[in-house]
Amino acid sequence: MKKGSLWSFGTRAVVYAAIGAALYGVLSWVFNFLQLPASGNVALRPAVVIPLFFGITFGPIVGFITGFLGNIIGDLLSGYGFWIWWDLGNGLIGLVAGLCAGMMVDYKRGKDILIAEIFVVLACAVGMFVASVSEMWVSGLDFATAMATTFFPAFITNIINGLILTPLLMLAYAAVRSRSGR
Amino acid sequence: MVVTFGYKQRNSLVETFDPRARWIFSILSLFTIVNFWDIRFLLYFLLISVVQYSFTRLTWKETKRAWRFIFFLMFIMIFVNTIVTSAGTISDVTANPHVLFAIEKPIRFTMTIERLWFALTQVVRVLSITMLFIVVPFTMDPRQYGITFKGMGLGDKLAFTMDLAFRFVPTLARDFGTTMDAQKARGYELDNLKGNIFKKIARMAPIMIPVTMNSLLSGEDMVNAMDLRGFSTSGKRTWLYTLKYRKRDIALIAYSVVVLIISIILPRVFHIGGFWVPPFLIP
């Protein structure tokens, strides 16, 4: 992605934001529905890689819409109601991850993968922190409770899923791009 | 894999309101409710949420999944907040405590009247908010999300993105089902993943990668098709669906604005609406 086009929102961004949101929504729903077995308190929530990957690949606006709208769609499909402050947190995951889109040169290069991984951690931290802190405002939780009951479980789950799956998607995308000449 | 939204036409009173008016009402009500910690005010908002809910014709079967999720979250949050940590973000709860009971062993713990009342207030507050929003997915047509947010000031491109995303959902769910079947035919078992958490997540790759890459490739064709039809050109656009405010919508928006203004003024100017414990509970 060209550095100047990081915040542009043209036809390409419209289409990929819509695809990202739909994909995140569908995968969230599928993995909620399947209730995959996991270890300890860490749930298998692999769909979170979608806003991270779409942010890294297409920029912060696409990343934000993918996370924000995708979480709404996932909750609509799963019948979980509407949690705007968590939708915002998921949007921020994509947005912060998208800030490194301008630094990506070759998706299979070690340096680019490392940068992406750093932004995965940052993005999950910022997104889940904002969502968790908003629980203080909405539910009247104190800081310690918000961190213990919402931030840490969500943050740990998201970084484990994100750190493992993001490089795999980046490598696959590099291969698809070189094969299709795009 | 067939995917369906929880929405279906119910001919309920709530559905006769313009979706823009309903969003404005719900969002302004959220900002109103969070201004109060007085259970008397919160019970009024809970009543409003209950009234709205009762006019939706929703059944328990439709919403039980959401309710279970909400009650589980509420239990965890309020249990930890009340029992484990310092009970809330507001200092009134801990400022002048009246001890209800205290234990020394196995851990030192003191339960105060204020702490218990705060937990009850939290339940009412969280219920008022969640009940307000829980009806949205079941009573608002997903096809109208784009035009609704366009009508609330969102740009054409953003609104169209929302519209497009909802249209992509069935296609992507079908693609997911096809990929899953293809991988199962090759011996892949999603419901029998072995190994530690890291291995389990890595084993999601045979599902995640093909679905994502296929959608990216089909996206390129969509971009070209939209550009060829002049999507990127500027100018006034028209939408397939149109929305029109009626008197009842204006009244709902006016009510929401007035109540929000009152909720901002009362605590800040008149110091009304803060945390309140019934005097008869205080010894």
PDB file of N, CA, C and O in Angstrom, chain B residues 2 5 37 50 52 55 99 117 122 136 161 241 261:
ATOM      1  N   VAL B   2     -26.230 -22.519   5.741  1.00  0.00           N
ATOM      2  CA  VAL B   2     -27.226 -21.465   5.552  1.00  0.00           C
ATOM      3  C   VAL B   2     -27.143 -20.492   6.719  1.00  0.00           C
ATOM      4  O   VAL B   2     -27.129 -20.890   7.870  1.00  0.00           O
ATOM      5  N   PHE B   5     -30.321 -14.033   9.486  1.00  0.00           N
ATOM      6  CA  PHE B   5     -30.365 -13.017  10.530  1.00  0.00           C
ATOM      7  C   PHE B   5     -31.595 -13.264  11.397  1.00  0.00           C
ATOM      8  O   PHE B   5     -32.564 -13.863  10.948  1.00  0.00           O
ATOM      9  N   TRP B  37     -26.851   7.211  38.797  1.00  0.00           N
ATOM     10  CA  TRP B  37     -26.566   6.089  39.683  1.00  0.00           C
ATOM     11  C   TRP B  37     -27.654   5.957  40.749  1.00  0.00           C
ATOM     12  O   TRP B  37     -27.531   5.175  41.680  1.00  0.00           O
ATOM     13  N   VAL B  50     -38.413  -1.973  29.173  1.00  0.00           N
ATOM     14  CA  VAL B  50     -39.363  -3.096  29.249  1.00  0.00           C
ATOM     15  C   VAL B  50     -40.561  -2.824  28.337  1.00  0.00           C
ATOM     16  O   VAL B  50     -41.029  -3.718  27.617  1.00  0.00           O
ATOM     17  N   GLN B  52     -40.621  -0.943  25.656  1.00  0.00           N
ATOM     18  CA  GLN B  52     -40.179  -1.122  24.266  1.00  0.00           C
ATOM     19  C   GLN B  52     -40.114  -2.617  23.922  1.00  0.00           C
ATOM     20  O   GLN B  52     -40.591  -3.050  22.879  1.00  0.00           O
ATOM     21  N   PHE B  55     -43.337  -4.334  23.282  1.00  0.00           N
ATOM     22  CA  PHE B  55     -43.995  -3.992  22.011  1.00  0.00           C
ATOM     23  C   PHE B  55     -43.317  -4.623  20.790  1.00  0.00           C
ATOM     24  O   PHE B  55     -43.666  -4.314  19.662  1.00  0.00           O
ATOM     25  N   VAL B  99     -21.472  -1.273  57.795  1.00  0.00           N
ATOM     26  CA  VAL B  99     -21.142  -2.696  57.691  1.00  0.00           C
ATOM     27  C   VAL B  99     -22.390  -3.560  57.884  1.00  0.00           C
ATOM     28  O   VAL B  99     -23.148  -3.382  58.831  1.00  0.00           O
ATOM     29  N   TRP B 117     -26.151  -2.439  47.805  1.00  0.00           N
ATOM     30  CA  TRP B 117     -27.121  -1.613  47.074  1.00  0.00           C
ATOM     31  C   TRP B 117     -26.551  -1.186  45.726  1.00  0.00           C
ATOM     32  O   TRP B 117     -27.269  -1.095  44.737  1.00  0.00           O
ATOM     33  N   GLN B 122     -26.403  -1.518  39.861  1.00  0.00           N
ATOM     34  CA  GLN B 122     -25.701  -1.937  38.642  1.00  0.00           C
ATOM     35  C   GLN B 122     -26.564  -2.863  37.795  1.00  0.00           C
ATOM     36  O   GLN B 122     -26.618  -2.731  36.576  1.00  0.00           O
ATOM     37  N   VAL B 136     -32.682  -4.725  18.848  1.00  0.00           N
ATOM     38  CA  VAL B 136     -32.267  -4.208  17.542  1.00  0.00           C
ATOM     39  C   VAL B 136     -32.124  -5.294  16.472  1.00  0.00           C
ATOM     40  O   VAL B 136     -32.757  -5.216  15.420  1.00  0.00           O
ATOM     41  N   THR B 161     -20.976   0.671   2.065  1.00  0.00           N
ATOM     42  CA  THR B 161     -20.150  -0.409   2.603  1.00  0.00           C
ATOM     43  C   THR B 161     -20.979  -1.297   3.522  1.00  0.00           C
ATOM     44  O   THR B 161     -20.888  -2.531   3.477  1.00  0.00           O
ATOM     45  N   TYR B 241     -33.996   1.905  -1.273  1.00  0.00           N
ATOM     46  CA  TYR B 241     -35.020   2.117  -0.237  1.00  0.00           C
ATOM     47  C   TYR B 241     -34.996   3.584   0.177  1.00  0.00           C
ATOM     48  O   TYR B 241     -33.940   4.212   0.182  1.00  0.00           O
ATOM     49  N   ILE B 261     -30.892  16.008  27.772  1.00  0.00           N
ATOM     50  CA  ILE B 261     -30.531  17.329  28.327  1.00  0.00           C
ATOM     51  C   ILE B 261     -30.812  17.354  29.832  1.00  0.00           C
ATOM     52  O   ILE B 261     -29.979  17.811  30.629  1.00  0.00           O
TER      53      ILE B 261
END
